[in-house]
PDB file of C-alpha atoms in Angstrom:
ATOM      1  CA  MET A   1      -4.970 -14.261  31.253  1.00 35.00           C
ATOM      2  CA  LYS A   2      -3.671 -12.818  28.258  1.00 38.00           C
ATOM      3  CA  PRO A   3      -3.030  -8.542  27.943  1.00 38.00           C
ATOM      4  CA  SER A   4      -4.701  -7.465  25.364  1.00 39.00           C
ATOM      5  CA  THR A   5      -3.365  -6.121  23.023  1.00 51.00           C
ATOM      6  CA  ASN A   6      -5.387  -3.009  20.685  1.00 62.00           C
ATOM      7  CA  LEU A   7      -1.995  -2.497  17.792  1.00 69.00           C
ATOM      8  CA  GLN A   8      -3.986  -1.137  14.946  1.00 93.00           C
ATOM      9  CA  LYS A   9      -2.594  -3.812  12.206  1.00 96.00           C
ATOM     10  CA  CYS A  10      -1.440  -2.548   8.934  1.00 97.00           C
ATOM     11  CA  ILE A  11       0.675  -4.875   5.582  1.00 98.00           C
ATOM     12  CA  ALA A  12       2.566  -3.428   3.036  1.00 97.00           C
ATOM     13  CA  TYR A  13       1.411  -3.049   0.038  1.00 96.00           C
ATOM     14  CA  CYS A  14       5.680  -3.413  -2.853  1.00 94.00           C
ATOM     15  CA  ARG A  15       5.460  -3.536  -6.594  1.00 92.00           C
ATOM     16  CA  VAL A  16       8.571  -2.644  -9.164  1.00 88.00           C
ATOM     17  CA  SER A  17       8.641  -2.479 -12.450  1.00 84.00           C
ATOM     18  CA  ARG A  18      10.280  -5.521 -14.022  1.00 67.00           C
ATOM     19  CA  ALA A  19      11.578  -8.522 -12.280  1.00 66.00           C
ATOM     20  CA  ASP A  20      15.825  -7.507 -12.040  1.00 63.00           C
ATOM     21  CA  GLN A  21      14.760  -4.449  -9.513  1.00 63.00           C
ATOM     22  CA  LYS A  22      12.868  -6.489  -6.428  1.00 61.00           C
ATOM     23  CA  LEU A  23      16.725  -6.051  -4.871  1.00 60.00           C
ATOM     24  CA  ASN A  24      19.222  -3.892  -6.544  1.00 64.00           C
ATOM     25  CA  GLY A  25      18.405  -0.011  -5.162  1.00 59.00           C
ATOM     26  CA  HIS A  26      15.524   0.119  -3.101  1.00 66.00           C
ATOM     27  CA  GLY A  27      13.348  -3.044  -4.923  1.00 80.00           C
ATOM     28  CA  ILE A  28      11.291  -5.145  -2.199  1.00 87.00           C
ATOM     29  CA  VAL A  29      13.544  -5.424   0.300  1.00 86.00           C
ATOM     30  CA  GLY A  30      13.934  -1.867   0.292  1.00 86.00           C
ATOM     31  CA  ARG A  31      10.660  -0.591   0.991  1.00 89.00           C
ATOM     32  CA  ALA A  32       9.666  -3.562   2.553  1.00 92.00           C
ATOM     33  CA  THR A  33      12.385  -3.125   5.387  1.00 92.00           C
ATOM     34  CA  THR A  34      10.842   1.147   5.129  1.00 93.00           C
ATOM     35  CA  ALA A  35       7.637   0.302   5.935  1.00 95.00           C
ATOM     36  CA  ARG A  36       8.478  -2.101   8.047  1.00 96.00           C
ATOM     37  CA  GLU A  37       9.937   0.340  10.149  1.00 96.00           C
ATOM     38  CA  TYR A  38       7.047   2.980   9.481  1.00 96.00           C
ATOM     39  CA  ALA A  39       5.091   0.753  11.523  1.00 97.00           C
ATOM     40  CA  GLN A  40       7.539   0.834  14.050  1.00 96.00           C
ATOM     41  CA  ARG A  41       7.425   4.589  14.192  1.00 95.00           C
ATOM     42  CA  ARG A  42       3.712   4.607  14.050  1.00 95.00           C
ATOM     43  CA  GLY A  43       2.584   1.679  16.827  1.00 96.00           C
ATOM     44  CA  TYR A  44       1.653  -0.369  14.013  1.00 96.00           C
ATOM     45  CA  GLU A  45       1.149  -4.358  13.941  1.00 96.00           C
ATOM     46  CA  PHE A  46       3.325  -5.466  10.931  1.00 97.00           C
ATOM     47  CA  VAL A  47       1.830  -8.793   9.519  1.00 97.00           C
ATOM     48  CA  ARG A  48       2.550  -9.016   5.578  1.00 96.00           C
ATOM     49  CA  VAL A  49       4.463  -7.740   2.712  1.00 97.00           C
ATOM     50  CA  PHE A  50       2.234  -8.353  -0.517  1.00 97.00           C
ATOM     51  CA  GLU A  51       4.205  -7.747  -3.714  1.00 94.00           C
ATOM     52  CA  ASP A  52       4.313  -7.119  -7.857  1.00 94.00           C
ATOM     53  CA  ASP A  53       6.681  -6.916  -9.465  1.00 91.00           C
ATOM     54  CA  ILE A  54       5.356  -5.973 -12.586  1.00 91.00           C
ATOM     55  CA  THR A  55       4.231  -2.553 -14.274  1.00 91.00           C
ATOM     56  CA  GLY A  56       2.509   0.300 -12.236  1.00 90.00           C
ATOM     57  CA  LYS A  57       0.045   0.912 -15.458  1.00 91.00           C
ATOM     58  CA  VAL A  58      -2.104  -2.140 -14.835  1.00 92.00           C
ATOM     59  CA  LEU A  59      -5.025  -3.498 -13.021  1.00 92.00           C
ATOM     60  CA  LYS A  60      -4.678  -6.793 -12.579  1.00 94.00           C
ATOM     61  CA  ARG A  61      -2.408  -8.087 -10.425  1.00 95.00           C
ATOM     62  CA  PRO A  62      -1.529 -11.029  -8.793  1.00 97.00           C
ATOM     63  CA  GLY A  63       0.241  -9.886  -5.436  1.00 96.00           C
ATOM     64  CA  MET A  64      -1.834  -7.491  -5.510  1.00 97.00           C
ATOM     65  CA  ASP A  65      -5.469  -9.651  -5.372  1.00 97.00           C
ATOM     66  CA  ASP A  66      -3.867 -11.723  -2.753  1.00 98.00           C
ATOM     67  CA  MET A  67      -3.791  -8.601  -0.916  1.00 98.00           C
ATOM     68  CA  LEU A  68      -7.456  -7.868  -1.953  1.00 98.00           C
ATOM     69  CA  THR A  69      -8.960 -11.001  -1.356  1.00 98.00           C
ATOM     70  CA  PHE A  70      -6.396 -10.680   2.342  1.00 98.00           C
ATOM     71  CA  LEU A  71      -8.181  -8.079   3.187  1.00 98.00           C
ATOM     72  CA  ARG A  72     -11.292  -8.777   2.521  1.00 97.00           C
ATOM     73  CA  LYS A  73     -11.210 -12.426   5.751  1.00 97.00           C
ATOM     74  CA  GLN A  74     -10.371 -10.022   8.018  1.00 96.00           C
ATOM     75  CA  LYS A  75     -12.388  -8.490  11.173  1.00 92.00           C
ATOM     76  CA  GLU A  76     -11.010  -5.163  11.181  1.00 93.00           C
ATOM     77  CA  PRO A  77      -9.506  -2.524   8.944  1.00 94.00           C
ATOM     78  CA  TYR A  78      -6.301  -2.415   7.886  1.00 97.00           C
ATOM     79  CA  VAL A  79      -3.965   1.054   7.163  1.00 96.00           C
ATOM     80  CA  VAL A  80      -1.961  -0.718   4.077  1.00 97.00           C
ATOM     81  CA  ILE A  81       1.171   1.040   3.051  1.00 97.00           C
ATOM     82  CA  ILE A  82       2.884   1.647   0.059  1.00 94.00           C
ATOM     83  CA  TYR A  83       6.364   3.790  -0.132  1.00 91.00           C
ATOM     84  CA  ASP A  84       4.655   5.948  -2.593  1.00 87.00           C
ATOM     85  CA  LEU A  85       1.920   6.838  -5.361  1.00 86.00           C
ATOM     86  CA  ALA A  86       4.127   5.429  -8.836  1.00 85.00           C
ATOM     87  CA  ARG A  87       4.041   2.751  -6.390  1.00 87.00           C
ATOM     88  CA  LEU A  88       0.866   1.906  -6.664  1.00 90.00           C
ATOM     89  CA  ALA A  89      -0.009   2.610  -9.485  1.00 89.00           C
ATOM     90  CA  ARG A  90       1.267   4.684 -12.611  1.00 88.00           C
ATOM     91  CA  ASP A  91      -1.915   5.790 -14.229  1.00 88.00           C
ATOM     92  CA  LEU A  92      -4.613   8.163 -12.975  1.00 89.00           C
ATOM     93  CA  TYR A  93      -7.583   5.873 -13.563  1.00 91.00           C
ATOM     94  CA  VAL A  94      -5.112   2.784 -12.598  1.00 92.00           C
ATOM     95  CA  HIS A  95      -4.548   4.326  -9.020  1.00 89.00           C
ATOM     96  CA  LEU A  96      -8.259   5.760  -8.326  1.00 90.00           C
ATOM     97  CA  ALA A  97      -9.823   1.313  -9.533  1.00 95.00           C
ATOM     98  CA  LEU A  98      -7.464  -0.050  -6.703  1.00 95.00           C
ATOM     99  CA  ARG A  99      -7.818   2.870  -4.324  1.00 92.00           C
ATOM    100  CA  LYS A 100     -11.065   2.311  -4.748  1.00 94.00           C
ATOM    101  CA  ALA A 101     -11.081  -2.023  -4.014  1.00 97.00           C
ATOM    102  CA  ILE A 102      -8.457  -0.522  -1.211  1.00 96.00           C
ATOM    103  CA  ALA A 103     -10.610   0.714   0.545  1.00 94.00           C
ATOM    104  CA  GLU A 104     -13.240  -1.566  -0.343  1.00 96.00           C
ATOM    105  CA  ALA A 105     -12.046  -4.681   0.954  1.00 97.00           C
ATOM    106  CA  GLY A 106     -11.258  -2.638   4.677  1.00 95.00           C
ATOM    107  CA  GLY A 107      -7.361  -1.445   3.864  1.00 96.00           C
ATOM    108  CA  VAL A 108      -6.500   2.846   4.888  1.00 93.00           C
ATOM    109  CA  LEU A 109      -3.933   3.403   2.658  1.00 93.00           C
ATOM    110  CA  GLU A 110      -0.165   5.583   4.304  1.00 94.00           C
ATOM    111  CA  SER A 111       3.402   6.126   3.257  1.00 91.00           C
ATOM    112  CA  PRO A 112       5.669   6.808   4.649  1.00 91.00           C
ATOM    113  CA  THR A 113       6.387   9.322   2.584  1.00 85.00           C
ATOM    114  CA  LEU A 114       2.742  11.040   1.781  1.00 81.00           C
ATOM    115  CA  GLU A 115      -0.368  12.311   3.825  1.00 79.00           C
ATOM    116  CA  ILE A 116      -3.358  10.199   2.586  1.00 76.00           C
ATOM    117  CA  GLY A 117      -5.621  11.204   3.343  1.00 66.00           C
ATOM    118  CA  ASP A 118     -10.019  11.428   3.058  1.00 72.00           C
ATOM    119  CA  ASP A 119     -10.064  15.183   3.515  1.00 67.00           C
ATOM    120  CA  PRO A 120     -10.662  17.854  -0.285  1.00 67.00           C
ATOM    121  CA  GLU A 121      -7.124  19.092  -0.242  1.00 73.00           C
ATOM    122  CA  ARG A 122      -5.112  15.735   0.545  1.00 65.00           C
ATOM    123  CA  GLU A 123      -7.555  14.295  -2.101  1.00 69.00           C
ATOM    124  CA  LEU A 124      -7.250  17.450  -4.325  1.00 64.00           C
ATOM    125  CA  SER A 125      -3.180  16.461  -3.562  1.00 69.00           C
ATOM    126  CA  GLU A 126      -3.037  12.515  -4.371  1.00 63.00           C
ATOM    127  CA  ASN A 127      -4.804  13.064  -7.217  1.00 61.00           C
ATOM    128  CA  ILE A 128      -2.080  15.883  -8.717  1.00 65.00           C
ATOM    129  CA  GLN A 129       0.238  13.451  -7.854  1.00 65.00           C
ATOM    130  CA  ALA A 130      -1.391   9.888  -9.138  1.00 64.00           C
ATOM    131  CA  SER A 131      -1.821  12.169 -12.334  1.00 64.00           C
ATOM    132  CA  PHE A 132       2.184  12.773 -12.650  1.00 62.00           C
ATOM    133  CA  ASN A 133       2.963   9.276 -12.084  1.00 62.00           C
TER     134      ASN A 133
END
């Protein structure tokens, strides 16, 4: 008999603005590594990285679309790790639309750099930061 594991599963969404930033400094590789380390500290089962090299001001993105499709096919909710809010979006409208789409697909946002939550104080803090992005 196999041992039962009930680890929360997680994925990461990593975005850079341009293709040349994928490997430089804190590019996709660095952010994916940070997401894996965060998942390990939290005791999550890390499943996959979704990535984009496109501006954060647009809603339609290939990697984001793939991630949303993946989430919709799952039977249980997944944690979606983002490096920070600026890596999700650079526009408040886009941020709110993506946040809603991720939640409706079964994703729960978390970040190693910011406490994200659904309580009023965290929502206000998140919206203020998203406005500045």
